[in-house]
Tab-separated table of C-alpha atoms in Angstrom:
chain	number	residue	atom	x	y	z
A	1	MET	CA	-0.080	0.200	0.030
A	2	ALA	CA	1.302	3.262	-0.610
A	3	LYS	CA	2.077	6.675	1.485
A	4	ASP	CA	0.712	9.878	0.503
A	5	THR	CA	1.670	13.188	2.511
A	6	VAL	CA	-1.382	15.650	1.793
A	7	ARG	CA	-2.420	19.078	3.352
A	8	TYR	CA	-5.276	20.340	4.939
A	9	PRO	CA	-6.818	24.215	6.018
A	10	ASP	CA	-6.704	22.962	9.024
A	11	GLU	CA	-10.507	24.096	9.781
A	12	VAL	CA	-11.031	20.962	7.474
A	13	VAL	CA	-8.926	18.729	9.644
A	14	GLU	CA	-10.733	20.073	12.933
A	15	LYS	CA	-14.288	18.532	11.565
A	16	ILE	CA	-12.811	15.518	9.681
A	17	ASP	CA	-11.211	15.018	13.576
A	18	ALA	CA	-14.895	15.761	15.405
A	19	LEU	CA	-16.496	12.555	12.792
A	20	VAL	CA	-14.137	10.519	13.825
A	21	ASP	CA	-14.438	11.727	17.557
A	22	ASP	CA	-18.487	11.218	17.244
A	23	GLY	CA	-17.612	7.349	15.767
A	24	MET	CA	-19.009	8.523	12.211
A	25	PHE	CA	-15.040	6.968	11.420
A	26	GLU	CA	-12.848	4.721	12.988
A	27	SER	CA	-9.937	6.919	12.437
A	28	LYS	CA	-8.269	9.938	10.065
A	29	SER	CA	-6.432	7.205	7.874
A	30	GLU	CA	-10.521	5.639	7.179
A	31	PHE	CA	-12.016	8.546	6.708
A	32	TYR	CA	-9.801	10.048	3.976
A	33	ARG	CA	-9.175	6.671	2.964
A	34	PHE	CA	-13.126	6.055	2.466
A	35	SER	CA	-13.440	9.990	0.385
A	36	ALA	CA	-10.745	9.521	-1.983
A	37	GLU	CA	-12.250	5.639	-2.706
A	38	TYR	CA	-15.835	8.143	-2.900
A	39	VAL	CA	-14.952	9.836	-5.401
A	40	LEU	CA	-13.845	7.859	-7.914
A	41	THR	CA	-16.723	5.768	-7.644
A	42	LEU	CA	-18.290	9.107	-8.698
A	43	VAL	CA	-15.332	9.828	-11.333
A	44	ASP	CA	-15.616	5.741	-12.783
A	45	SER	CA	-19.137	3.575	-12.333
A	46	ASP	CA	-16.330	1.179	-12.831
A	47	HIS	CA	-14.298	2.301	-10.354
A	48	ASP	CA	-13.188	-1.696	-7.787
A	49	VAL	CA	-13.561	-0.299	-4.246
A	50	LYS	CA	-10.390	-1.730	-2.424
A	51	THR	CA	-11.228	0.572	0.932
A	52	PHE	CA	-12.418	-2.162	3.584
A	53	ASN	CA	-15.433	-1.517	4.403
A	54	PHE	CA	-16.818	1.126	2.076
A	55	ASP	CA	-21.000	-0.097	1.893
A	56	GLU	CA	-21.035	-0.078	5.075
A	57	ILE	CA	-19.200	3.146	5.524
A	58	LYS	CA	-21.520	4.835	3.178
A	59	SER	CA	-25.205	3.082	4.082
A	60	GLU	CA	-23.943	4.769	7.113
A	61	LEU	CA	-23.483	7.687	6.418
A	62	ASP	CA	-27.033	7.382	4.260
A	63	ILE	CA	-25.599	10.035	1.306
A	64	PRO	CA	-29.299	10.429	-0.452
A	65	GLU	CA	-28.615	9.935	-4.728
A	66	GLU	CA	-29.750	13.122	-4.778
A	67	THR	CA	-27.431	13.955	-3.425
A	68	HIS	CA	-24.683	12.154	-5.739
A	69	ALA	CA	-26.418	13.889	-8.534
A	70	GLN	CA	-25.756	17.019	-7.212
A	71	ALA	CA	-22.339	17.060	-6.711
A	72	LEU	CA	-21.572	15.656	-10.413
A	73	GLY	CA	-23.534	17.844	-12.528
A	74	THR	CA	-26.316	16.309	-15.066
A	75	ASP	CA	-23.873	15.055	-16.892
A	76	GLY	CA	-22.817	12.548	-14.196
A	77	GLY	CA	-19.579	14.548	-13.398
A	78	THR	CA	-17.917	13.046	-16.509
A	79	PHE	CA	-17.678	15.903	-19.678
A	80	PHE	CA	-17.254	17.950	-16.952
A	81	LEU	CA	-13.830	16.984	-15.193
A	82	ASP	CA	-12.932	16.014	-18.544
A	83	ALA	CA	-13.626	19.483	-19.490
A	84	VAL	CA	-11.467	20.867	-16.543
A	85	ILE	CA	-9.081	18.408	-17.748
A	86	THR	CA	-8.901	20.127	-21.468
A	87	VAL	CA	-8.846	23.723	-19.985
A	88	ARG	CA	-5.624	22.956	-17.602
A	89	LYS	CA	-4.271	21.227	-20.743
A	90	GLN	CA	-4.557	24.157	-22.699
A	91	GLY	CA	-4.170	27.412	-19.408
A	92	LEU	CA	-0.533	24.894	-18.867
A	93	ARG	CA	0.862	26.154	-22.270
A	94	GLY	CA	-0.240	28.788	-22.427
A	95	ASN	CA	-3.562	28.953	-24.957
A	96	TYR	CA	-5.584	31.223	-23.755
A	97	GLU	CA	-7.313	31.169	-27.036
A	98	ALA	CA	-7.738	27.310	-27.540
A	99	ALA	CA	-8.628	27.420	-24.206
A	100	GLU	CA	-11.556	30.163	-24.752
A	101	ARG	CA	-12.935	28.337	-27.525
A	102	PHE	CA	-13.340	25.273	-25.709
A	103	ILE	CA	-15.454	26.678	-22.784
A	104	ASP	CA	-17.516	29.038	-25.550
A	105	THR	CA	-18.485	26.818	-27.319
A	106	HIS	CA	-19.106	24.659	-24.938
A	107	TYR	CA	-20.130	26.177	-22.383
A	108	ASP	CA	-23.376	29.484	-22.431
A	109	PRO	CA	-21.366	32.007	-20.166
A	110	THR	CA	-24.140	32.224	-17.269
A	111	ASP	CA	-23.155	28.592	-15.796
A	112	GLN	CA	-21.652	27.635	-13.674
A	113	GLU	CA	-19.558	25.824	-15.173
A	114	CYS	CA	-18.703	27.814	-17.388
A	115	ILE	CA	-17.765	30.569	-14.774
A	116	ILE	CA	-15.766	27.849	-12.681
A	117	LEU	CA	-13.709	27.254	-15.947
A	118	GLU	CA	-13.062	30.212	-16.892
A	119	GLU	CA	-12.109	30.800	-13.199
A	120	LEU	CA	-9.130	28.104	-13.597
A	121	LEU	CA	-8.148	29.599	-17.636
A	122	GLY	CA	-7.735	32.939	-15.706
A	123	THR	CA	-5.253	31.036	-12.698
A	124	TYR	CA	-3.314	30.323	-15.459
A	125	ARG	CA	-3.142	33.943	-17.424
A	126	GLU	CA	-2.054	35.223	-13.802
A	127	GLY	CA	0.495	32.809	-13.067
A	128	SER	CA	1.889	33.744	-16.736
A	129	ALA	CA	1.916	37.471	-15.736
C-alpha cells in the first residue's frame, strides 16, 4: 500500500477530527481512504473499491442518491471533468485562446461550469504574467 502526504486547511482537519471523535469514522485514515474511494466511484462508475467496509460506511452515512447527482452535475461529472482537463492543458501550454474557444463552444456564459472554467483559465493567465 502506498503512502501519500497531503496538506489540508486547519478547518477541514478540525471537522474530520470531530467526525472521528463522534465515532462516524474509526480513524482519520479511514476517513481519508473512504473519501478518496467515494470520489473515485463518483467520477468513474467502473472504479473497483478496495477500502475495507466501504459499503458499510457508505450506508451508515446515508447519503441520498440525489446528493450524488448534485455533486456531479447533470452529466454525471464526466464531461465537466474532461472540460477541466482540457482547459488545464491549454492553460499550462499558454494556449488561452484555444481554451476560451473550447469554453465558449461548450457552455452558456451563465452556466456555473462555464464560470468555474473561466476562473480556472484565469489562474493560468495570472501565473504567466
